Structures are given as structure tokens and as C-alpha cells.
Short mmCIF file of C-alpha atoms and ligand atoms in Angstrom, two decimals:
data_model
loop_
_atom_site.label_atom_id
_atom_site.label_comp_id
_atom_site.label_asym_id
_atom_site.label_seq_id
_atom_site.Cartn_x
_atom_site.Cartn_y
_atom_site.Cartn_z
CA MET A 1 189.96 126.72 24.85
CA GLU A 2 191.32 123.86 27.00
CA LYS A 3 189.39 122.10 29.50
CA ARG A 4 191.29 122.07 32.74
CA GLN A 5 190.95 120.70 36.48
CA GLU A 6 187.32 119.75 37.98
CA LEU A 7 186.08 122.88 40.11
CA TYR A 8 182.81 121.51 41.25
CA ARG A 9 180.81 118.07 41.02
CA GLY A 10 176.92 118.60 41.19
CA LYS A 11 174.14 115.91 41.48
CA ALA A 12 174.12 115.54 37.62
CA LYS A 13 176.70 117.86 36.26
CA THR A 14 180.31 118.41 36.80
CA VAL A 15 181.97 121.94 36.24
CA TYR A 16 185.63 122.09 34.80
CA ALA A 17 187.84 125.18 34.67
CA THR A 18 189.16 126.38 31.32
CA ASP A 19 192.34 128.33 30.36
CA ASP A 20 190.10 131.06 30.04
CA PRO A 21 189.04 132.29 33.94
CA GLY A 22 185.76 133.68 32.38
CA LEU A 23 184.71 130.39 30.82
CA LEU A 24 183.80 126.89 32.29
CA VAL A 25 183.12 123.61 30.61
CA MET A 26 179.58 122.25 31.93
CA HIS A 27 179.56 118.45 31.67
CA PHE A 28 176.32 116.34 31.74
CA ARG A 29 176.72 113.02 33.56
CA ASP A 30 174.25 110.30 33.32
CA ASP A 31 173.37 110.52 37.04
CA THR A 32 169.54 111.45 37.77
CA SER A 33 168.78 112.91 41.30
CA ALA A 34 165.74 113.58 43.10
CA PHE A 35 164.25 114.43 46.56
CA ASP A 36 167.65 116.37 47.21
CA GLY A 37 169.93 113.55 46.13
CA THR A 38 168.29 111.00 48.22
CA LYS A 39 167.25 109.08 44.90
CA VAL A 40 169.99 108.73 42.64
CA SER A 41 170.15 106.46 39.25
CA GLN A 42 172.46 106.34 36.36
CA LEU A 43 170.49 106.62 33.21
CA ALA A 44 172.05 105.56 29.95
CA GLN A 45 172.46 108.40 27.38
CA LYS A 46 171.00 111.14 29.67
CA GLY A 47 174.01 113.34 29.94
CA GLU A 48 174.35 113.88 26.07
CA THR A 49 170.50 114.11 25.79
CA ASN A 50 170.23 116.80 28.40
CA ASN A 51 173.38 118.59 26.91
CA ARG A 52 171.54 118.61 23.42
CA ILE A 53 168.05 119.72 24.76
CA ASN A 54 169.72 122.37 26.85
CA ALA A 55 171.57 123.83 23.97
CA PHE A 56 168.54 123.92 21.90
CA ILE A 57 166.42 125.72 24.55
CA MET A 58 169.30 128.15 25.39
CA GLY A 59 169.58 129.12 21.85
CA LYS A 60 165.91 129.75 21.40
CA LEU A 61 165.81 131.75 24.89
CA ALA A 62 168.79 133.74 23.65
CA ALA A 63 167.18 134.35 20.09
CA ALA A 64 164.38 135.76 22.20
CA GLY A 65 166.59 138.14 23.97
CA VAL A 66 166.79 136.29 27.10
CA ALA A 67 170.75 136.56 28.12
CA THR A 68 172.14 133.21 29.17
CA HIS A 69 175.58 131.74 29.96
CA PHE A 70 175.35 129.36 27.35
CA VAL A 71 178.30 129.73 24.66
CA ARG A 72 178.40 126.79 22.52
CA LEU A 73 178.25 122.68 22.47
CA LEU A 74 181.70 121.30 22.81
CA ASN A 75 180.89 117.52 22.31
CA GLU A 76 178.30 115.19 23.30
CA ARG A 77 178.49 115.91 26.97
CA ASP A 78 180.20 119.16 27.18
CA SER A 79 178.99 122.73 26.76
CA LEU A 80 181.04 125.76 27.29
CA VAL A 81 179.46 128.39 29.41
CA ILE A 82 180.43 131.86 30.77
CA ALA A 83 181.44 131.54 34.52
CA LEU A 84 178.64 133.04 36.97
CA LYS A 85 178.58 134.05 40.39
CA MET A 86 175.15 132.48 41.23
CA ILE A 87 172.60 133.76 43.33
CA PRO A 88 171.79 131.06 45.71
CA VAL A 89 167.82 130.63 44.87
CA GLU A 90 165.88 128.87 42.51
CA CYS A 91 162.88 130.70 40.33
CA VAL A 92 160.03 128.85 39.63
CA VAL A 93 157.16 129.58 37.30
CA ARG A 94 154.20 127.57 37.33
CA ASN A 95 151.28 127.48 34.62
CA VAL A 96 149.49 124.46 36.16
CA CYS A 97 149.42 123.67 39.80
CA ALA A 98 151.61 120.38 40.44
CA GLY A 99 154.16 119.12 42.73
CA SER A 100 155.10 121.19 45.84
CA MET A 101 152.55 123.53 45.36
CA ALA A 102 149.69 120.86 45.02
CA LYS A 103 151.04 119.32 48.05
CA ARG A 104 151.45 122.70 50.24
CA TYR A 105 147.92 124.01 49.80
CA GLY A 106 146.17 120.89 49.42
CA ILE A 107 145.10 121.78 45.57
CA ALA A 108 144.46 119.08 43.07
CA GLU A 109 147.46 118.52 40.78
CA GLY A 110 146.46 119.64 37.36
CA THR A 111 144.17 122.52 38.59
CA ARG A 112 144.67 125.45 35.89
CA LEU A 113 146.01 128.78 37.07
CA SER A 114 144.40 131.95 35.78
CA GLU A 115 147.78 133.42 35.57
CA PRO A 116 151.36 132.17 36.06
CA ILE A 117 152.60 132.04 39.51
CA PHE A 118 156.15 132.88 40.41
CA GLU A 119 157.99 131.44 43.60
CA PHE A 120 161.45 131.70 44.86
CA PHE A 121 163.18 128.74 46.46
CA TYR A 122 166.35 129.00 48.80
CA LYS A 123 169.05 126.56 47.50
CA SER A 124 169.91 124.00 50.14
CA ASP A 125 169.65 120.24 50.02
CA ALA A 126 170.05 120.36 53.69
CA LEU A 127 166.90 122.36 54.23
CA HIS A 128 165.05 120.92 51.28
CA ASP A 129 165.03 124.20 49.42
CA PRO A 130 162.50 126.22 51.19
CA LEU A 131 160.27 128.47 49.86
CA VAL A 132 161.11 132.14 50.52
CA ASN A 133 159.94 135.49 49.48
CA ASP A 134 161.37 138.68 48.26
CA ASP A 135 162.00 139.94 51.91
CA HIS A 136 164.18 136.97 52.61
CA LEU A 137 166.18 137.39 49.63
CA ARG A 138 166.84 141.00 50.24
CA VAL A 139 167.22 141.19 54.22
CA LEU A 140 169.32 138.00 54.40
CA GLY A 141 171.55 139.55 51.41
CA TRP A 142 171.20 137.00 48.76
CA ALA A 143 169.91 139.48 46.21
CA ASN A 144 169.09 143.00 46.06
CA ALA A 145 165.82 144.77 45.00
CA THR A 146 167.05 145.29 41.22
CA GLU A 147 168.13 141.56 41.03
CA ILE A 148 164.74 140.29 42.51
CA ALA A 149 162.83 142.21 39.91
CA GLU A 150 165.26 141.24 37.14
CA MET A 151 164.82 137.52 38.04
CA LYS A 152 161.14 137.75 38.01
CA SER A 153 160.75 139.35 34.80
CA LEU A 154 163.32 137.10 32.92
CA THR A 155 161.58 133.97 34.49
CA HIS A 156 158.16 135.07 33.14
CA ARG A 157 159.76 136.07 29.92
CA VAL A 158 161.22 132.67 29.61
CA ASN A 159 157.57 131.33 29.74
CA GLN A 160 156.56 133.58 26.99
CA VAL A 161 159.03 131.78 24.92
CA LEU A 162 159.00 128.28 26.03
CA LYS A 163 155.25 127.88 26.66
CA PRO A 164 154.35 128.37 22.76
CA LEU A 165 157.27 126.27 21.69
CA PHE A 166 156.06 123.38 23.68
CA ALA A 167 152.22 124.07 23.09
CA ASP A 168 153.14 123.72 19.14
CA ALA A 169 154.47 120.20 19.84
CA GLY A 170 151.47 119.20 21.72
CA ILE A 171 153.14 119.38 25.49
CA GLU A 172 152.01 121.75 28.13
CA LEU A 173 154.86 123.60 30.08
CA VAL A 174 153.55 122.93 33.66
CA ASP A 175 156.20 124.71 35.46
CA TYR A 176 160.02 124.94 35.47
CA LYS A 177 163.12 125.97 37.58
CA LEU A 178 165.72 128.60 36.67
CA GLU A 179 168.65 129.98 38.44
CA PHE A 180 170.66 133.12 37.60
CA GLY A 181 173.90 134.70 38.11
CA HIS A 182 176.26 137.47 36.95
CA ALA A 183 179.30 136.88 34.92
CA VAL A 184 182.30 136.91 37.16
CA SER A 185 184.04 139.12 34.57
CA ASP A 186 181.20 141.61 34.78
CA PRO A 187 179.91 141.27 38.56
CA ALA A 188 177.80 144.72 37.99
CA GLY A 189 176.68 143.75 34.67
CA PRO A 190 173.20 142.29 33.99
CA LEU A 191 171.91 138.87 35.29
CA LEU A 192 172.29 135.82 33.05
CA LEU A 193 170.60 132.55 33.01
CA GLY A 194 172.63 129.91 34.15
CA ASP A 195 172.72 126.17 35.03
CA GLU A 196 170.29 124.19 32.60
CA PHE A 197 166.83 123.95 31.23
CA THR A 198 166.18 120.27 30.51
CA PRO A 199 163.11 117.78 31.46
CA ASP A 200 165.16 117.61 34.80
CA GLY A 201 164.08 120.95 35.94
CA CYS A 202 160.75 121.31 34.31
CA ARG A 203 157.15 119.58 34.07
CA LEU A 204 156.02 118.63 30.54
CA TRP A 205 152.57 117.12 30.13
CA ASP A 206 151.23 115.78 26.91
CA LEU A 207 148.49 118.34 26.16
CA ALA A 208 146.10 115.75 24.96
CA THR A 209 146.24 113.00 27.46
CA GLN A 210 148.01 114.91 30.46
CA GLU A 211 150.65 112.12 30.55
CA LYS A 212 154.10 113.16 32.13
CA LEU A 213 157.03 113.63 30.06
CA ASP A 214 159.67 114.77 32.50
CA LYS A 215 161.64 113.62 35.61
CA ASP A 216 158.46 113.07 37.62
CA ARG A 217 158.38 109.57 35.91
CA PHE A 218 161.65 108.97 37.67
CA ARG A 219 160.52 110.69 40.71
CA ARG A 220 157.20 108.69 40.96
CA ASP A 221 158.42 105.50 39.51
CA LEU A 222 155.60 105.76 36.82
CA GLY A 223 155.30 103.35 33.71
CA GLY A 224 153.89 103.86 30.11
CA VAL A 225 156.46 105.86 28.68
CA ILE A 226 156.55 104.38 25.14
CA GLU A 227 152.95 104.90 24.42
CA ASN A 228 153.53 108.62 25.14
CA ILE A 229 156.25 108.61 22.53
CA ARG A 230 154.52 107.25 19.73
CA LYS A 231 151.36 109.55 20.47
CA SER A 232 153.36 112.81 20.58
CA PRO A 233 152.82 115.32 17.70
CA SER A 234 155.77 116.40 15.51
CA ALA A 235 155.77 119.96 15.62
CA LEU A 236 158.67 120.66 17.89
CA ALA A 237 160.78 118.22 15.48
CA CYS A 238 161.17 120.72 12.81
CA ARG A 239 162.40 123.21 15.24
CA CYS A 240 164.45 120.72 17.44
CA HIS A 241 166.05 119.03 14.43
CA ASN A 242 169.49 120.56 14.63
CA ALA A 243 169.59 119.86 18.57
CA LEU A 244 168.96 116.11 18.27
CA PRO A 245 171.51 113.29 18.62
CA ARG A 246 172.30 111.95 15.10
CA ARG A 247 171.23 108.69 14.32
CA SER A 248 173.65 106.37 12.63
CA LYS A 249 173.46 106.68 8.67
CA ARG A 250 172.46 103.25 8.44
CA ALA A 251 169.57 103.65 10.62
CA SER A 252 168.48 107.00 9.01
CA ALA A 253 168.45 105.27 5.49
CA LYS A 254 166.50 102.26 6.62
CA ARG A 255 164.09 104.81 8.20
CA GLN A 256 163.57 107.05 5.22
CA LYS A 257 163.01 103.97 3.01
CA GLN A 258 160.42 102.98 5.19
CA GLU A 259 158.81 106.20 5.18
CA GLN A 260 159.00 106.50 1.57
CA ARG A 261 157.33 103.10 1.29
CA SER A 262 154.48 103.70 3.65
CA ARG A 263 153.56 107.33 3.07
CA PRO A 264 152.52 109.53 0.31
CA CYS A 265 155.32 111.77 -1.06
CA GLY A 266 154.09 114.94 -0.05
CA ARG A 267 153.96 113.78 3.57
CA LEU A 268 157.68 112.48 3.41
CA PHE A 269 159.11 115.88 5.32
CA CYS A 270 156.65 115.46 7.61
CA SER A 271 157.20 111.94 8.44
CA ILE A 272 161.02 112.58 8.76
CA ALA A 273 160.07 115.42 11.17
CA THR A 274 158.01 113.09 12.95
CA ALA A 275 160.78 110.58 13.20
CA LEU A 276 163.23 113.19 14.68
CA PHE A 277 160.63 114.26 17.30
CA LEU A 278 160.00 111.01 18.45
CA HIS A 279 163.79 110.49 18.70
CA PHE A 280 163.95 113.50 20.60
CA LEU A 281 161.29 112.40 22.98
CA GLY A 282 162.49 108.93 22.92
CA CYS A 283 166.13 110.02 24.10
CA VAL A 284 164.27 112.04 26.99
CA LEU A 285 161.89 109.52 27.88
CA GLY A 286 163.94 106.51 26.98
CA VAL A 287 166.48 107.36 29.50
CA LEU A 288 163.57 107.50 31.98
CA GLY A 289 162.00 104.57 30.66
CA GLY A 290 165.30 102.57 31.45
CA VAL A 291 164.62 103.11 34.98
CA LEU A 292 161.23 102.03 34.49
CA GLY A 293 162.17 98.82 32.82
CA ILE A 294 161.02 99.84 29.51
CA HIS A 295 163.86 99.02 27.04
CA ARG A 296 164.75 102.01 24.40
CA ARG A 297 164.73 99.24 21.72
CA ALA A 298 160.77 99.03 21.99
CA LEU A 299 161.19 102.06 19.78
CA GLY A 300 162.50 99.75 17.15
CA VAL A 301 159.53 100.33 14.95
CA LEU A 302 160.57 104.05 14.74
CA GLY A 303 163.91 103.45 13.13
P1 TMP B 401 158.24 121.53 42.89
O1 TMP B 401 156.86 121.41 42.60
O2 TMP B 401 158.77 120.51 43.46
O3 TMP B 401 158.28 122.99 43.69
O4 TMP B 401 159.11 122.14 41.43
C1 TMP B 401 158.65 123.18 40.46
C2 TMP B 401 159.63 122.85 39.67
O5 TMP B 401 161.06 123.02 39.71
C3 TMP B 401 159.71 121.53 38.94
O6 TMP B 401 159.41 121.74 37.56
C4 TMP B 401 160.91 120.75 39.33
C5 TMP B 401 161.64 121.77 39.57
N1 TMP B 401 162.69 121.74 40.50
C6 TMP B 401 164.00 121.54 40.20
O7 TMP B 401 164.47 121.51 38.94
N2 TMP B 401 164.83 121.20 41.10
C7 TMP B 401 164.52 121.17 42.64
O8 TMP B 401 165.36 121.11 43.22
C8 TMP B 401 163.32 121.44 42.71
C9 TMP B 401 162.66 121.26 44.19
C10 TMP B 401 162.25 121.53 41.56
N1 LIG B 402 167.16 117.88 41.61
C1 LIG B 402 166.76 117.92 42.93
C2 LIG B 402 167.66 116.54 43.49
O1 LIG B 402 168.39 116.22 43.37
C3 LIG B 402 165.33 117.86 43.43
C4 LIG B 402 164.43 117.15 42.28
O2 LIG B 402 164.42 117.58 40.96
O3 LIG B 402 163.48 116.56 42.69
O4 LIG B 402 167.46 116.25 44.45
#
């Protein structure tokens, strides 16, 4: 597979053609954008972090039967994906009231919802992604009734897979946004999940403390990132471990020695898992922390 010319430069990713018209390269940049591109920053290591998180989550979803455009990781910042013709809507599922829903209906952020709520938004920065309903999609020709039903059921299915995955790690999946399309090579075929699933497009709260662990920290200029990393539980580490950016061998060895010295043998595996998980969150939050003036080296005690 050969990476060819740039096709599209989005707010955080760039898409390249390949020598196969059915495949694209999705390149994750360090750019972080909020409020329809009006607030933009470069965050060190964000691209590689999101590339790996996305690969991990897409793998989990595929294993659970949700068809996605993800093919494989190519390198630190590039993933190979199936070329899709996208439906121009964002599909949001909310487990907890937050963000635009809290504002729109005057409901306190953090209010638990008795069941997940689904919303469609029309993708348009110029119009600030307005909330739309099934009729808008159908009558304005953005999607037909079958596609609408499929997008809703796939977005809910993703909730069934990811909510427990995050909950096992002590993290609440508050809400998330998904985008779908048909493979350009199979326009009449099933919808595939496209774009990405990363902390840029979802809300994650620490279950115990309700601290925010996602891009809201960037949107809202929040601090206190490192404390959350240290408190976070280790369960996801066991699952994430293959998706994590690798530490240098020297750092890993130092870390392992410290663990062996300070903890009983029987807990060694758990300790390493904890370190990996903290590194995983450290990458996500560390880049956000950079913007907040919290240097990643504050994590030094973790290795
Ligand atoms: P909202 O509360 O701002 O409507 O956002 C709901 C979820 O969708 C939240 O997890 C963030 C995500 N989202 C995006 O990924 N991109 C967007 O452009 C917007 C508006 C929301
Ligand atoms: N991703 C969108 C933007 O860049 C909105 C957001 O996530 O806040 O502007």
C-alpha cells in the first residue's frame, strides 16, 4: 500500500489517497479544535495518542460486531481505513446530561438519564452543527429511513460495548459522537462506522469523583489533570495494553524495578497494568494538561 496525495485536511486529521481507490490513510495531527474550529491548539503527542486509542476502540467494536472503516494501524500517526461516502450527520448518544443538552434544556450537567438519549446533528461548522430530527434527514435527502434506523441502532450498540469497557476502568461514558458512511466500493452495502472514537469526540468522567477526563478540559480551560491520572483505576490497562504507546526500554525497566521493590510479588502484574493504564490516560490527559500548563513530567513518579 502506497500513501499518495492529500485529499482533505480536517480540523485534527488529514486524509490521504492510496494506490487503492477503496482505501485511505487517516493521519492524526496534534491539532485540537473546539467550538467549530474557533479555538485551536497544538498539543504535543496528541496525534499518536488518538491514533492508538482509536485503533484500540475500533478493534473492540469490530470484535463486538460493529462494522467499521478501520483496517489497521500503519505507524504512530497513520491508520489505514476504508474510503467511505459519509452521511453528513453526527450521531450522539447521551447517558448523562452534559454539554449542549444541559444548556439547551436548562438541565443540570450530571443529571442521570433513565435511558440513553439519541440525537442527530447536521454537520456544518458554519451553522454550528444544528440539532435535527429523522424528518430533516429523510426529507432533505441526507439519509433514508433504513439508514436512519441503522445509525440509531449502531450508535446504541456502541454504547452497550463501550459503557462497560470504560466502567470497568472506573470511567463513566457520559456521551459520544459517531459518524457513518457507505464504502465507496459498495455504496449499496451496509453502513460502516467512520471517522474516529477518541476523547476528542466523547465525554469521560471519573466514576468516583466526576472529574472530567476528555476534551472538555481543553474546551473549558480546566486544571487538575494529574491528580485524576493518579487516582484512576487500572482495569482498562489489561485491555488497552496492546494499544498503548510504548515506553522506552530503559524507562520500562526502571519502572519494573521500582514496582518489584515497592510491592509484593503477587501484585506485580497488577502494578504493571496500573502503570500502563496510567500511561494511557497520561497520554490523553497529558496532552490536554500541556495546554493547561501542567507538564507531563509531573508524571515522573510513574516511570
Ligand atoms: P454536545 O454536548 O456539545 O452536543 O456534544 C455531545 C458529544 O458529541 C460530546 O461527547 C462531544 C461530541 N462532539 C463532537 O465530537 N464534535 C462536535 O462537533 C460536537 C458538537 C460534539
Ligand atoms: N470538534 C468540534 C470543533 O472543532 C467541536 C468540539 O468538539 O467542540 O470545533
